[in-house]
mmCIF file of C-alpha atoms and ligand atoms in Angstrom:
data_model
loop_
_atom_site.group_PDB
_atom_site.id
_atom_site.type_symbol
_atom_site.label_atom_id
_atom_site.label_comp_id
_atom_site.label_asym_id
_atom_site.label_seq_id
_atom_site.Cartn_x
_atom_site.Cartn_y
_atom_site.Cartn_z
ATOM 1 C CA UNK E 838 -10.316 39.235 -4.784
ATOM 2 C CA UNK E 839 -8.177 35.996 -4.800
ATOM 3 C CA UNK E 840 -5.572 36.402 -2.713
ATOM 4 C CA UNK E 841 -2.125 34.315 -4.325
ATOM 5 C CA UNK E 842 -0.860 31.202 -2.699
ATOM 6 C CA UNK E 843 2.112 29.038 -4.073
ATOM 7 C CA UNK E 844 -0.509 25.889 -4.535
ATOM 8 C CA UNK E 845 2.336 23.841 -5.713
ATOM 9 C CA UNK E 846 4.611 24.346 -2.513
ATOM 10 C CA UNK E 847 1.040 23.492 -0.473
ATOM 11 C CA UNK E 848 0.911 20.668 -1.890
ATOM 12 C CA UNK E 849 4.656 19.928 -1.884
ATOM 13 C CA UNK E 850 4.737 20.508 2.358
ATOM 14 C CA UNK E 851 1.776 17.902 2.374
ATOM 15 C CA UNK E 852 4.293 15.149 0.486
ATOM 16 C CA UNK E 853 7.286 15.796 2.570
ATOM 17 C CA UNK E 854 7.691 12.989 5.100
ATOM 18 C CA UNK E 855 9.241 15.328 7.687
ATOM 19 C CA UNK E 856 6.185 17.670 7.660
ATOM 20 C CA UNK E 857 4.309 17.864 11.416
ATOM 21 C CA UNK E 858 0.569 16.797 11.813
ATOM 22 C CA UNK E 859 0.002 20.982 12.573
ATOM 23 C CA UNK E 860 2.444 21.674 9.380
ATOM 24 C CA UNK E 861 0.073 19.178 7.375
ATOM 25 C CA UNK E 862 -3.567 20.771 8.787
ATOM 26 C CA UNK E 863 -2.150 24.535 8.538
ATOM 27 C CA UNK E 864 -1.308 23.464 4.688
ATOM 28 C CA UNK E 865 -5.184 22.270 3.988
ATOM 29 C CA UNK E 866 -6.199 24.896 5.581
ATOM 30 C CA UNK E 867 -4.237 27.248 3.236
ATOM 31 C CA UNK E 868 -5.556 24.850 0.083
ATOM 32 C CA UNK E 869 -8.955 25.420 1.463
ATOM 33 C CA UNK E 870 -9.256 28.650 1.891
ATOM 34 C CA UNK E 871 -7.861 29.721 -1.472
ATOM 35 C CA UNK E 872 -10.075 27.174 -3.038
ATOM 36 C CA UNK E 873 -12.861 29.021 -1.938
ATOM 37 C CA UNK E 874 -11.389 32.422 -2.886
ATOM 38 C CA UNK E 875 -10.927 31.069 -6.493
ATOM 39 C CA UNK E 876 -15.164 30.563 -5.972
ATOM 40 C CA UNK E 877 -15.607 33.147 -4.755
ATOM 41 C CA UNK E 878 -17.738 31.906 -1.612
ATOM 42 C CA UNK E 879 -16.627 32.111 1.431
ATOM 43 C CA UNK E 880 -18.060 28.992 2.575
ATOM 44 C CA UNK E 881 -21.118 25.950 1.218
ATOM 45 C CA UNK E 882 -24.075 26.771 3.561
ATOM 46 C CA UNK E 883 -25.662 24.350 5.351
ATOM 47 C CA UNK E 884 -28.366 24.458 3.639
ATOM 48 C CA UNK E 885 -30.613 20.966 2.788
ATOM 49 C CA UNK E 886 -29.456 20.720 -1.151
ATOM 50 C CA UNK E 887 -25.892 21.093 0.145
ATOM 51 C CA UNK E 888 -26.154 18.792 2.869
ATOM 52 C CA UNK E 889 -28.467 15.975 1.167
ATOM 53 C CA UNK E 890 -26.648 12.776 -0.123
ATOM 54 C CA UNK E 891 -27.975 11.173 -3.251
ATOM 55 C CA UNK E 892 -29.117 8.367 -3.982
ATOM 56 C CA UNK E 893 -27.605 5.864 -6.696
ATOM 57 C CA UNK E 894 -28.370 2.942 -8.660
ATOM 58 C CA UNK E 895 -27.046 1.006 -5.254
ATOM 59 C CA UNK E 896 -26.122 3.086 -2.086
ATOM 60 C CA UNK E 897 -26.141 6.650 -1.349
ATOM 61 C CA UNK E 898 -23.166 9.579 -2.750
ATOM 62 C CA UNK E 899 -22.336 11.899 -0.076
ATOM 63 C CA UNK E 900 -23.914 15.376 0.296
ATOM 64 C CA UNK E 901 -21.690 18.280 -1.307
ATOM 65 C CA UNK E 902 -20.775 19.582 1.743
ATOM 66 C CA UNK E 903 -20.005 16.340 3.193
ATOM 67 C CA UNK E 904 -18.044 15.331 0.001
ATOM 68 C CA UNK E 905 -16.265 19.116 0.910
ATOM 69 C CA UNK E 906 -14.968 17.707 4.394
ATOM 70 C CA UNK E 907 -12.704 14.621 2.903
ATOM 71 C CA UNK E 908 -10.197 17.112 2.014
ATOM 72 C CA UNK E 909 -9.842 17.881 5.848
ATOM 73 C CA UNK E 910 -9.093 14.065 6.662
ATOM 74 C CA UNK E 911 -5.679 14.598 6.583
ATOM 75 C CA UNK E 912 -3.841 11.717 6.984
ATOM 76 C CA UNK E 913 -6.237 10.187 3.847
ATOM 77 C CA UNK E 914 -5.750 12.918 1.856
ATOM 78 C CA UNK E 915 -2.184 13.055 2.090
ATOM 79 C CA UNK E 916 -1.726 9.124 1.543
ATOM 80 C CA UNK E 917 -4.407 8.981 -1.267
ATOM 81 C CA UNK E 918 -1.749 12.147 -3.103
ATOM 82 C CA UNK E 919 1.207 10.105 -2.482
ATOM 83 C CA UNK E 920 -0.595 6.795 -3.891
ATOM 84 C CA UNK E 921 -1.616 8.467 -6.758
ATOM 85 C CA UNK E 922 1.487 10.373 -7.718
ATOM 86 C CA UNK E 923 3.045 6.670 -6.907
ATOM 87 C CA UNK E 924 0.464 5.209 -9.462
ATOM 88 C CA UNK E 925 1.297 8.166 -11.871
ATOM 89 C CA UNK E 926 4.957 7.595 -11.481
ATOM 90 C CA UNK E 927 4.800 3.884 -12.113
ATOM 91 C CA UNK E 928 2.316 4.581 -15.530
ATOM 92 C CA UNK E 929 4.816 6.910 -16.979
ATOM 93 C CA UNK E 930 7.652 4.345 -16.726
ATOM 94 C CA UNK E 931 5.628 1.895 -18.311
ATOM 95 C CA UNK E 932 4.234 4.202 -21.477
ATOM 96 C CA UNK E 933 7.324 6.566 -21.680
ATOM 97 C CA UNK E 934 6.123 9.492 -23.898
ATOM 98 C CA UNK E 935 2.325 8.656 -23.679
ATOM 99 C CA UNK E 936 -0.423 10.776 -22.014
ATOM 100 C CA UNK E 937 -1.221 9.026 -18.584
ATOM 101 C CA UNK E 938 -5.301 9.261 -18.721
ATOM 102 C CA UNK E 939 -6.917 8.823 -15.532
ATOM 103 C CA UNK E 940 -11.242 8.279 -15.084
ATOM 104 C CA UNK E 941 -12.447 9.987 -11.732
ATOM 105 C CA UNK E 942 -15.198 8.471 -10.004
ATOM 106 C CA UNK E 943 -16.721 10.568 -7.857
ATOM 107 C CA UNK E 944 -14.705 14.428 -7.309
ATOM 108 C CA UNK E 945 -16.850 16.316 -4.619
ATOM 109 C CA UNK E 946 -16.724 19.801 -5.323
ATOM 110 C CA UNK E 947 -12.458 20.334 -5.541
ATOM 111 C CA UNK E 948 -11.972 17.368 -7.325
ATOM 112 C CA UNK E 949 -8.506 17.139 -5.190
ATOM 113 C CA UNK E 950 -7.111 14.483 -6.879
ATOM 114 C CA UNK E 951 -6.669 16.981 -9.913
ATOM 115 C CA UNK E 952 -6.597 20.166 -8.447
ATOM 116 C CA UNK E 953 -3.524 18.899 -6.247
ATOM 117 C CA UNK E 954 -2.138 16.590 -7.935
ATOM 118 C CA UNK E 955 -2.378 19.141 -11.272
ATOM 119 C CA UNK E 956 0.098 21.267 -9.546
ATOM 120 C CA UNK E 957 2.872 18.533 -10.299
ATOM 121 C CA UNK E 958 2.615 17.684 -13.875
ATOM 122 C CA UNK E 959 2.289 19.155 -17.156
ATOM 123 C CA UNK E 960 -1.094 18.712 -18.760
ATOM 124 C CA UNK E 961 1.011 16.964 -21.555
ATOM 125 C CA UNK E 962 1.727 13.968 -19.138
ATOM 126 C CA UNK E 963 -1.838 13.809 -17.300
ATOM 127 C CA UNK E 964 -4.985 14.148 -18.261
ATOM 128 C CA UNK E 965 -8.121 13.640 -15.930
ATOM 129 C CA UNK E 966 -12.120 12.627 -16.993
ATOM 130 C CA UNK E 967 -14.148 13.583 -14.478
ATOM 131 C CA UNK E 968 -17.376 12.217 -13.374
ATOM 132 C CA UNK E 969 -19.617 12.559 -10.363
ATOM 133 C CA UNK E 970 -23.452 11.915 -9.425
ATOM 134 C CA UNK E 971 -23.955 15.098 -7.707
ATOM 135 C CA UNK E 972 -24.615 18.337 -9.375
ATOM 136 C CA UNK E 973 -23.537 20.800 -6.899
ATOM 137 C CA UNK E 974 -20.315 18.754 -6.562
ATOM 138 C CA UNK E 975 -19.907 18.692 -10.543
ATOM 139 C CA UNK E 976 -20.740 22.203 -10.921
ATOM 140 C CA UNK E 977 -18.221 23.837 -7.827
ATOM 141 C CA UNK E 978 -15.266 21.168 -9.140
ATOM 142 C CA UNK E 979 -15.722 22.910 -12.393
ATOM 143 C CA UNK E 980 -15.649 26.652 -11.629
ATOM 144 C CA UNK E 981 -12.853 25.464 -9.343
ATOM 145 C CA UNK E 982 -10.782 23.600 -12.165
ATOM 146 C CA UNK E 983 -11.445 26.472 -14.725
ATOM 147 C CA UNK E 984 -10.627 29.735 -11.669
ATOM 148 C CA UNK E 985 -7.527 27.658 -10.742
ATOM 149 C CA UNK E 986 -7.040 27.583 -15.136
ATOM 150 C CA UNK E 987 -6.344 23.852 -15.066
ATOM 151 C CA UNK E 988 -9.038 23.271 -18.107
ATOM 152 C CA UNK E 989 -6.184 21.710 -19.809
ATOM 153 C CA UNK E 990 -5.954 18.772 -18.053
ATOM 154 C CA UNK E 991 -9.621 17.741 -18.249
ATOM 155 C CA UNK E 992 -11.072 15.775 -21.470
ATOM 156 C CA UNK E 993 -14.591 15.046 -20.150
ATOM 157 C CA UNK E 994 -17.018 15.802 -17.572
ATOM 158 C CA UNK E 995 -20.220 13.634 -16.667
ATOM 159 C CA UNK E 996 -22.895 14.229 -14.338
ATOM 160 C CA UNK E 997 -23.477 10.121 -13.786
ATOM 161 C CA UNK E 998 -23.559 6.913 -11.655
ATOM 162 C CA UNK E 999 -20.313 5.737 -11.672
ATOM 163 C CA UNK E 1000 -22.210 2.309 -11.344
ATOM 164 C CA UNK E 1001 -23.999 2.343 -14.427
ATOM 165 C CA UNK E 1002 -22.117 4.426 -16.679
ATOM 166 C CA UNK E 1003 -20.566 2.807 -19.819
ATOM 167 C CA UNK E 1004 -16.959 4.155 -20.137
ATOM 168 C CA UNK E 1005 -16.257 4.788 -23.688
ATOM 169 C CA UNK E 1006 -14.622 2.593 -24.900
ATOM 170 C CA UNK E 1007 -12.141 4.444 -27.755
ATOM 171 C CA UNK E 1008 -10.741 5.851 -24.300
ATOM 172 C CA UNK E 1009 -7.561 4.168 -23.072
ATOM 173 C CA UNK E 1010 -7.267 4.401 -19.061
ATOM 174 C CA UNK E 1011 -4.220 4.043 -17.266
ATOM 175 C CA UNK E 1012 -6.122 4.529 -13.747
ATOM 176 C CA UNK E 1013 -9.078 4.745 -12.355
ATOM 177 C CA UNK E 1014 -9.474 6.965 -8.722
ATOM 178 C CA UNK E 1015 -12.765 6.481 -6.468
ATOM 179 C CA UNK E 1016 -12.622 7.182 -3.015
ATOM 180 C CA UNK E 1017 -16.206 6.491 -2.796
ATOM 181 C CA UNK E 1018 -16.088 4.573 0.549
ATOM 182 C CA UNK E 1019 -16.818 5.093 4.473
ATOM 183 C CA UNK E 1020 -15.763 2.064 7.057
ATOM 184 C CA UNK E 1021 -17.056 -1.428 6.488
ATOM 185 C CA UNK E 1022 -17.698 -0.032 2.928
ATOM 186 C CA UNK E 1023 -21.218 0.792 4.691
ATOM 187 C CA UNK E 1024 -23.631 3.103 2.379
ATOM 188 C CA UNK E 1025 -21.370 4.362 -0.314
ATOM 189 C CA UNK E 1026 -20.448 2.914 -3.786
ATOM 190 C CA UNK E 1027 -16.874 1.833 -3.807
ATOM 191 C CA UNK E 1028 -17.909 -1.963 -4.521
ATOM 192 C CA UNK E 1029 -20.812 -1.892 -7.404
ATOM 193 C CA UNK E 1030 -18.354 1.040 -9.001
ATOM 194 C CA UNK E 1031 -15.516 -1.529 -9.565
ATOM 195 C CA UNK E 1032 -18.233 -4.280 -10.400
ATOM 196 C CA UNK E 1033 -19.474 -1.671 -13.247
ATOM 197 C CA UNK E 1034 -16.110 -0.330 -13.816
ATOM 198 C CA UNK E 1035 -13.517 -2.947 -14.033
ATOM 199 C CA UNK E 1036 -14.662 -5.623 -16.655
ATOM 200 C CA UNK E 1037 -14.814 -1.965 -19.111
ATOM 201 C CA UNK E 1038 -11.208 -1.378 -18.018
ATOM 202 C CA UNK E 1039 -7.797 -2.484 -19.433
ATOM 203 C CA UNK E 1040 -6.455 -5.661 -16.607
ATOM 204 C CA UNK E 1041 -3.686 -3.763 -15.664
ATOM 205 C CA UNK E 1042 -5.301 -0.143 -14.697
ATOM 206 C CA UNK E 1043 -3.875 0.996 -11.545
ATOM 207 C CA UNK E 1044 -7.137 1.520 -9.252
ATOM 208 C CA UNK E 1045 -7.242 3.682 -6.553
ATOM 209 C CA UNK E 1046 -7.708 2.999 -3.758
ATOM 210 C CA UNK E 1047 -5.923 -0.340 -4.833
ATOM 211 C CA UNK E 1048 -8.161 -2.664 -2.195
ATOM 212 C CA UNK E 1049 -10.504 -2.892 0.936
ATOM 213 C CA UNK E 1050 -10.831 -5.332 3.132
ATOM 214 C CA UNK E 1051 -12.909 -6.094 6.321
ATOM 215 C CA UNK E 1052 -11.061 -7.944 9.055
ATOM 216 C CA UNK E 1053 -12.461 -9.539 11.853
ATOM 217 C CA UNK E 1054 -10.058 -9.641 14.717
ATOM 218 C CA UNK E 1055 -10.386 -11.881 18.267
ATOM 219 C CA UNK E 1056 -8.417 -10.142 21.357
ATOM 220 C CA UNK E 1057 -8.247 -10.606 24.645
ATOM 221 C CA UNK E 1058 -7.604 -6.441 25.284
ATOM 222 C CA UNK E 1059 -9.948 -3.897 23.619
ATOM 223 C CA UNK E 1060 -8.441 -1.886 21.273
ATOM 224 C CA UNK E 1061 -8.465 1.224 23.596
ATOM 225 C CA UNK E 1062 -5.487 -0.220 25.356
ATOM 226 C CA UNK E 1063 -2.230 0.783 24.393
ATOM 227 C CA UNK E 1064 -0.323 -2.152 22.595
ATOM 228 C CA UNK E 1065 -3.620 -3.798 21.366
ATOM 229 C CA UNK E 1066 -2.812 -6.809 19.499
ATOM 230 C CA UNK E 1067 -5.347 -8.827 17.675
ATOM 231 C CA UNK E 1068 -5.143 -12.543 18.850
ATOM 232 C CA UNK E 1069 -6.603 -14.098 15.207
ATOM 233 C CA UNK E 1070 -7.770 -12.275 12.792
ATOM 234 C CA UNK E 1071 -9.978 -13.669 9.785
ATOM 235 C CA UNK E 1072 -10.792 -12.072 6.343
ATOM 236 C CA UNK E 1073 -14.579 -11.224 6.114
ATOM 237 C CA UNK E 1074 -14.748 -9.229 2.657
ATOM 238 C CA UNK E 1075 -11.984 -8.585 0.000
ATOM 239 C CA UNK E 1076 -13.133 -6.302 -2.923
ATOM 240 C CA UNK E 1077 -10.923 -6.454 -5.282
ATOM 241 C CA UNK E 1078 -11.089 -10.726 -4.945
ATOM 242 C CA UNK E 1079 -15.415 -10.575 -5.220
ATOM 243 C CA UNK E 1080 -14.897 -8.506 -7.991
ATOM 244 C CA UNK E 1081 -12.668 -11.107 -9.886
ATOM 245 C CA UNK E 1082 -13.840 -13.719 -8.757
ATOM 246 C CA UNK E 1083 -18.129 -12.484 -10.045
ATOM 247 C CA UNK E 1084 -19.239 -14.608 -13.316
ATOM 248 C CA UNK E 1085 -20.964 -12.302 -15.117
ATOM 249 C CA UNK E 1086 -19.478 -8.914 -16.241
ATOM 250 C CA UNK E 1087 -22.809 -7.640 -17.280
ATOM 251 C CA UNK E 1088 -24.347 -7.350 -13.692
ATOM 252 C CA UNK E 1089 -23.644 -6.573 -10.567
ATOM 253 C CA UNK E 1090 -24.675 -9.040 -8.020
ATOM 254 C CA UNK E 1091 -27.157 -8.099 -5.014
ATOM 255 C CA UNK E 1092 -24.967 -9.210 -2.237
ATOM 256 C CA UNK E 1093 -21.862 -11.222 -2.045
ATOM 257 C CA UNK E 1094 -21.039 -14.807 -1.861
ATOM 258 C CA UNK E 1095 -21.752 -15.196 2.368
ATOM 259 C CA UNK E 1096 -18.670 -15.972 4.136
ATOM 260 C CA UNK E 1097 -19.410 -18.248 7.315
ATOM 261 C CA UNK E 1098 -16.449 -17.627 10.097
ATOM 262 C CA UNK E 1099 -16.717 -20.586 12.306
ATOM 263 C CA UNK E 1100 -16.229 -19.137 15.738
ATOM 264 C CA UNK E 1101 -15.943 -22.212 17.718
ATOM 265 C CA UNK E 1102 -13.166 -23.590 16.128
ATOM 266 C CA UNK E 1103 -11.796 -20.276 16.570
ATOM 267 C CA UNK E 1104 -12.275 -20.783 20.097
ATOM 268 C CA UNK E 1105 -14.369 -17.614 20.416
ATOM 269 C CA UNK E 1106 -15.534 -18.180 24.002
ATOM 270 C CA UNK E 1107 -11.188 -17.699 24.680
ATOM 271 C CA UNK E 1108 -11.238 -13.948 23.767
ATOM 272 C CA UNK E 1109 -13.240 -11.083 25.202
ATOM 273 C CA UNK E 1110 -13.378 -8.535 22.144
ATOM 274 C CA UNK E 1111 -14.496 -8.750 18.885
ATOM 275 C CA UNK E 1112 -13.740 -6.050 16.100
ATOM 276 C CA UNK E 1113 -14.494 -5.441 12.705
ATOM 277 C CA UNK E 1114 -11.565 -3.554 11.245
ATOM 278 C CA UNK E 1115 -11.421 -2.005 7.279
ATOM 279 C CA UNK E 1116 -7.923 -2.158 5.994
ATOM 280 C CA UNK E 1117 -7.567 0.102 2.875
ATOM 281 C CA UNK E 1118 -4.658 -0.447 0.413
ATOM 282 C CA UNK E 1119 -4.339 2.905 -0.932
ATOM 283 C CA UNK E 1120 -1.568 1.716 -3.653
ATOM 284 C CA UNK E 1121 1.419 -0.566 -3.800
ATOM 285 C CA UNK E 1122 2.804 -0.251 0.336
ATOM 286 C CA UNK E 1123 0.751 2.512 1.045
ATOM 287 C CA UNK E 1124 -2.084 1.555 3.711
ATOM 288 C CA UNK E 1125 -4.431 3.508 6.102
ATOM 289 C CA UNK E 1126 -3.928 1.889 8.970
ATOM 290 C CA UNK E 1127 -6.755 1.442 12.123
ATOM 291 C CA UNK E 1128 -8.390 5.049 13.082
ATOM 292 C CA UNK E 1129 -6.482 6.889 10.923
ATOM 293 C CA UNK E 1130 -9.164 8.378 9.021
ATOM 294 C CA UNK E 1131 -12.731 8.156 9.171
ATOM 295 C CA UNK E 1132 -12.443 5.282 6.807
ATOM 296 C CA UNK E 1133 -10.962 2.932 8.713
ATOM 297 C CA UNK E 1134 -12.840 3.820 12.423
ATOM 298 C CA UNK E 1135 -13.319 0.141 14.118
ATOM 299 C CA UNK E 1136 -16.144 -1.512 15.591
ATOM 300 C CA UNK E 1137 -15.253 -3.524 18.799
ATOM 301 C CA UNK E 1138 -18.007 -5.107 20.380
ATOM 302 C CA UNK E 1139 -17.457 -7.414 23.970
ATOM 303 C CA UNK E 1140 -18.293 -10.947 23.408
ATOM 304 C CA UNK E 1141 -20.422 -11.862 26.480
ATOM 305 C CA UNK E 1142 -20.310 -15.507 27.739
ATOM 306 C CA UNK E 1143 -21.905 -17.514 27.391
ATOM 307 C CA UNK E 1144 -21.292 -17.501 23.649
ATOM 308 C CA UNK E 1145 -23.629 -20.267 22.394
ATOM 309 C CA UNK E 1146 -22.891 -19.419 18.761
ATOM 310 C CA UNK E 1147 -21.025 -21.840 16.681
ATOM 311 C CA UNK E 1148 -21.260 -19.826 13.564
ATOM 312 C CA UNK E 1149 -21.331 -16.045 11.938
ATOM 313 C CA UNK E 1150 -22.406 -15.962 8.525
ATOM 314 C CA UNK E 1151 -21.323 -12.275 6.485
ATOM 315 C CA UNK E 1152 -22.915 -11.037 3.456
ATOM 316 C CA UNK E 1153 -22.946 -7.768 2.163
ATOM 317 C CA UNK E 1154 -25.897 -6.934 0.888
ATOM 318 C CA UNK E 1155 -25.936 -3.928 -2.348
ATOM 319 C CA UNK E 1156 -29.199 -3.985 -3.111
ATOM 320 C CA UNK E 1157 -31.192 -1.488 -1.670
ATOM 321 C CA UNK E 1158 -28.919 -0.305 0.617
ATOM 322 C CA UNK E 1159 -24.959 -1.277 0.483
ATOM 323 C CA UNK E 1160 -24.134 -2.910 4.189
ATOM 324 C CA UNK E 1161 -22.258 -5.713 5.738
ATOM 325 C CA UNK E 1162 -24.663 -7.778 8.078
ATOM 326 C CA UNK E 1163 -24.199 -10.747 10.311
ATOM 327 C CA UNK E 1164 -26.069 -13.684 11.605
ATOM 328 C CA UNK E 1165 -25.856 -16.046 14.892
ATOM 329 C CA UNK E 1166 -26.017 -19.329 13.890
ATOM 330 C CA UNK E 1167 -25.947 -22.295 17.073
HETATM 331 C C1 SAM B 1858 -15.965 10.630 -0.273
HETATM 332 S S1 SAM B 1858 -16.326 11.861 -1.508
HETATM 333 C C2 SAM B 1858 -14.698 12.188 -2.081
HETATM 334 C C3 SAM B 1858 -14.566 13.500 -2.798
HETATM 335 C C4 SAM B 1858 -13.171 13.775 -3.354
HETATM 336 N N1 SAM B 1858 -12.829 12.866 -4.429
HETATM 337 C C5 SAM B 1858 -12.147 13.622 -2.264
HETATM 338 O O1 SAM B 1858 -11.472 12.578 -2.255
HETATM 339 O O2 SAM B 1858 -12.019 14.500 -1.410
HETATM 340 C C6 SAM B 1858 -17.020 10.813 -2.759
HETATM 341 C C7 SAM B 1858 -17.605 11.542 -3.945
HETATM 342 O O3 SAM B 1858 -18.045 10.556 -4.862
HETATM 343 C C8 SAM B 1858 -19.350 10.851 -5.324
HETATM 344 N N2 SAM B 1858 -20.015 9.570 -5.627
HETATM 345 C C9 SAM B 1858 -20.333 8.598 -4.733
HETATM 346 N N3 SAM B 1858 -20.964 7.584 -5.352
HETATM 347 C C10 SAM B 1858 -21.021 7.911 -6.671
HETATM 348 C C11 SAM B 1858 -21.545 7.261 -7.809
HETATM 349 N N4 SAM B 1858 -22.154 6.068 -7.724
HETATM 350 N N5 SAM B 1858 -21.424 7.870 -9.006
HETATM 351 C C12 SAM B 1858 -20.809 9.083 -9.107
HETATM 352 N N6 SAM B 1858 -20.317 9.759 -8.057
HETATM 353 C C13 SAM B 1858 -20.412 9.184 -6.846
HETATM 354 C C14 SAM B 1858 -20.006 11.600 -4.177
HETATM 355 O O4 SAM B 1858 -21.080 12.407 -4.640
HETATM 356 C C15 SAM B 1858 -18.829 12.395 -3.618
HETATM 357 O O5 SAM B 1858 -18.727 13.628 -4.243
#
């Protein structure tokens, strides 16, 4: 039996500014729950088929059940609701009167961003194609969408690779959502899904998340001290610039252009930590900032002296697997 819970006020708690961390969890936990009553299971086992990831034309898609856990990041999923009821917002002002259409890469099995974010417009004013890699995922988001009777706000659903899959084109996007990423963009698909998907994709779509980057930071302190301040900090990767900046809108490349830092005119031997730091632009002012979600955990690593490196060449590679690497050069 499905027990009733305002969904809309849920969702309205996790938008106030004024609402506490606990305020925030207890509401997720409410979401959760009921999401799970509408399935009518009281929980994904942990069994291998619900736990495996898949693999794509490039990296890996997360496991269902690991896809399941994003909704408890709280602080991302409350930033990526406000970005994309910003990005809604800013699409209706611009096409007063149309139907804002939005393509969704990658749901995980409660498809959030429409199961939340359905509870605050009319299906008039949004409407949501759906696609993700994973069955399970596909198959839960769907009994979910149709027990929570939002059917009217879905077009399509495809079981695909986001980084393959030819958008058709007689559709007309306004925005297109993929939080398909972990820190340093390691494993999953965020980058080869806007290779595939932007050059299909009107110039001005509203893309969320907006941006990644990957910083590399010199300090003097390690980030677990209170007040850490990076001395000099240097861009490594910038998605949204490699994918505008890529020739050919047929393929995807196998790795980026390599970005050389050169650390000894950056004085590197003057600092004692080093830290690769992804910054994730969510949409318009709205960042997740340094550890506050599992997508933007840090790596700090102590630079031992002495350092007698003069250069550290970046590439990331999305061939075979989708990582960042680095190489020592004297
Ligand atoms: C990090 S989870 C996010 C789930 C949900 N959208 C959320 O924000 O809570 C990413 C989802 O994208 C799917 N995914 C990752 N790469 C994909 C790809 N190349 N094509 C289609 N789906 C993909 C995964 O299977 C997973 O369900």
């Amino acid at each position: 039996m499905n027990t009733t819970i305002d969904l809309k006020s849920q969702v309205l708690n996790l938008l106030k500014d004024e609402s506490s961390t606990t305020e925030i969890e207890n509401s997720i936990y409410t979401i959760h729950q009921h999401f799970h009553e509408v399935l009518d299971i009281p929980n994904f086992d942990e069994s291998i088929p619900n736990l495996a990831a898949v693999s794509t034309s490039k990296g890996k898609a997360l496991g269902m059940n690991h896809a399941a856990k994003c909704l408890f990041d709280y602080k991302r999923t409350v930033k990526f609701l406000k970005g994309m009821i910003a990005a809604i917002k800013e699409k209706q002002t611009a096409h007063p009167n149309e139907t804002i259409r939005v393509f969704y890469a990658g749901c995980g099995p409660y498809a959030p961003f429409v199961t939340l974010i359905a509870q605050l417009f009319r299906s008039d004013e949004i409407q949501f194609d759906i696609l993700e890699i994973n069955a399970l995922s596909l198959n839960h988001a769907k009994s979910l969408i149709s027990g929570l009777q939002l059917n009217d706000y879905i077009g399509e659903y495809y079981q695909d690779d986001a980084i393959t899959f030819k958008i058709d084109q007689e559709k007309q996007y306004h925005i297109l959502f993929s939080e398909t990423l972990d820190a340093l963009l390691f494993r999953e698909c965020y980058v080869p899904i806007l290779f595939n998907m932007l050059p299909q994709l009107p110039d001005n779509i509203h893309v969320i998340p907006n941006n990644v980057q990957v910083n590399m930071n010199l300090s003097l302190m390690s980030m677990t001290n209170e007040g850490y301040k990076a001395d000099k900090t240097e861009t490594i990767l910038d998605a949204r610039q490699s994918v505008s900046e890529h020739a050919s809108v047929e393929s995807i490349p196998e790795r980026l252009p390599q970005r050389t830092v050169n650390v000894k005119e950056l004085n590197i031997e003057d600092y004692n930590y080093f830290l690769l730091d992804t910054k994730v632009n969510v949409f318009d002012d709205i960042w997740l900032e340094r550890n506050e979600s599992s997508l933007t955990i840090p790596l700090e690593m102590e630079i031992h002296k002495p350092f007698d490196f003069s250069k550290m060449v970046f590439t990331y590679e999305m061939k075979d697997a989708i990582e960042l690497k680095y190489q020592l050069f004297e």
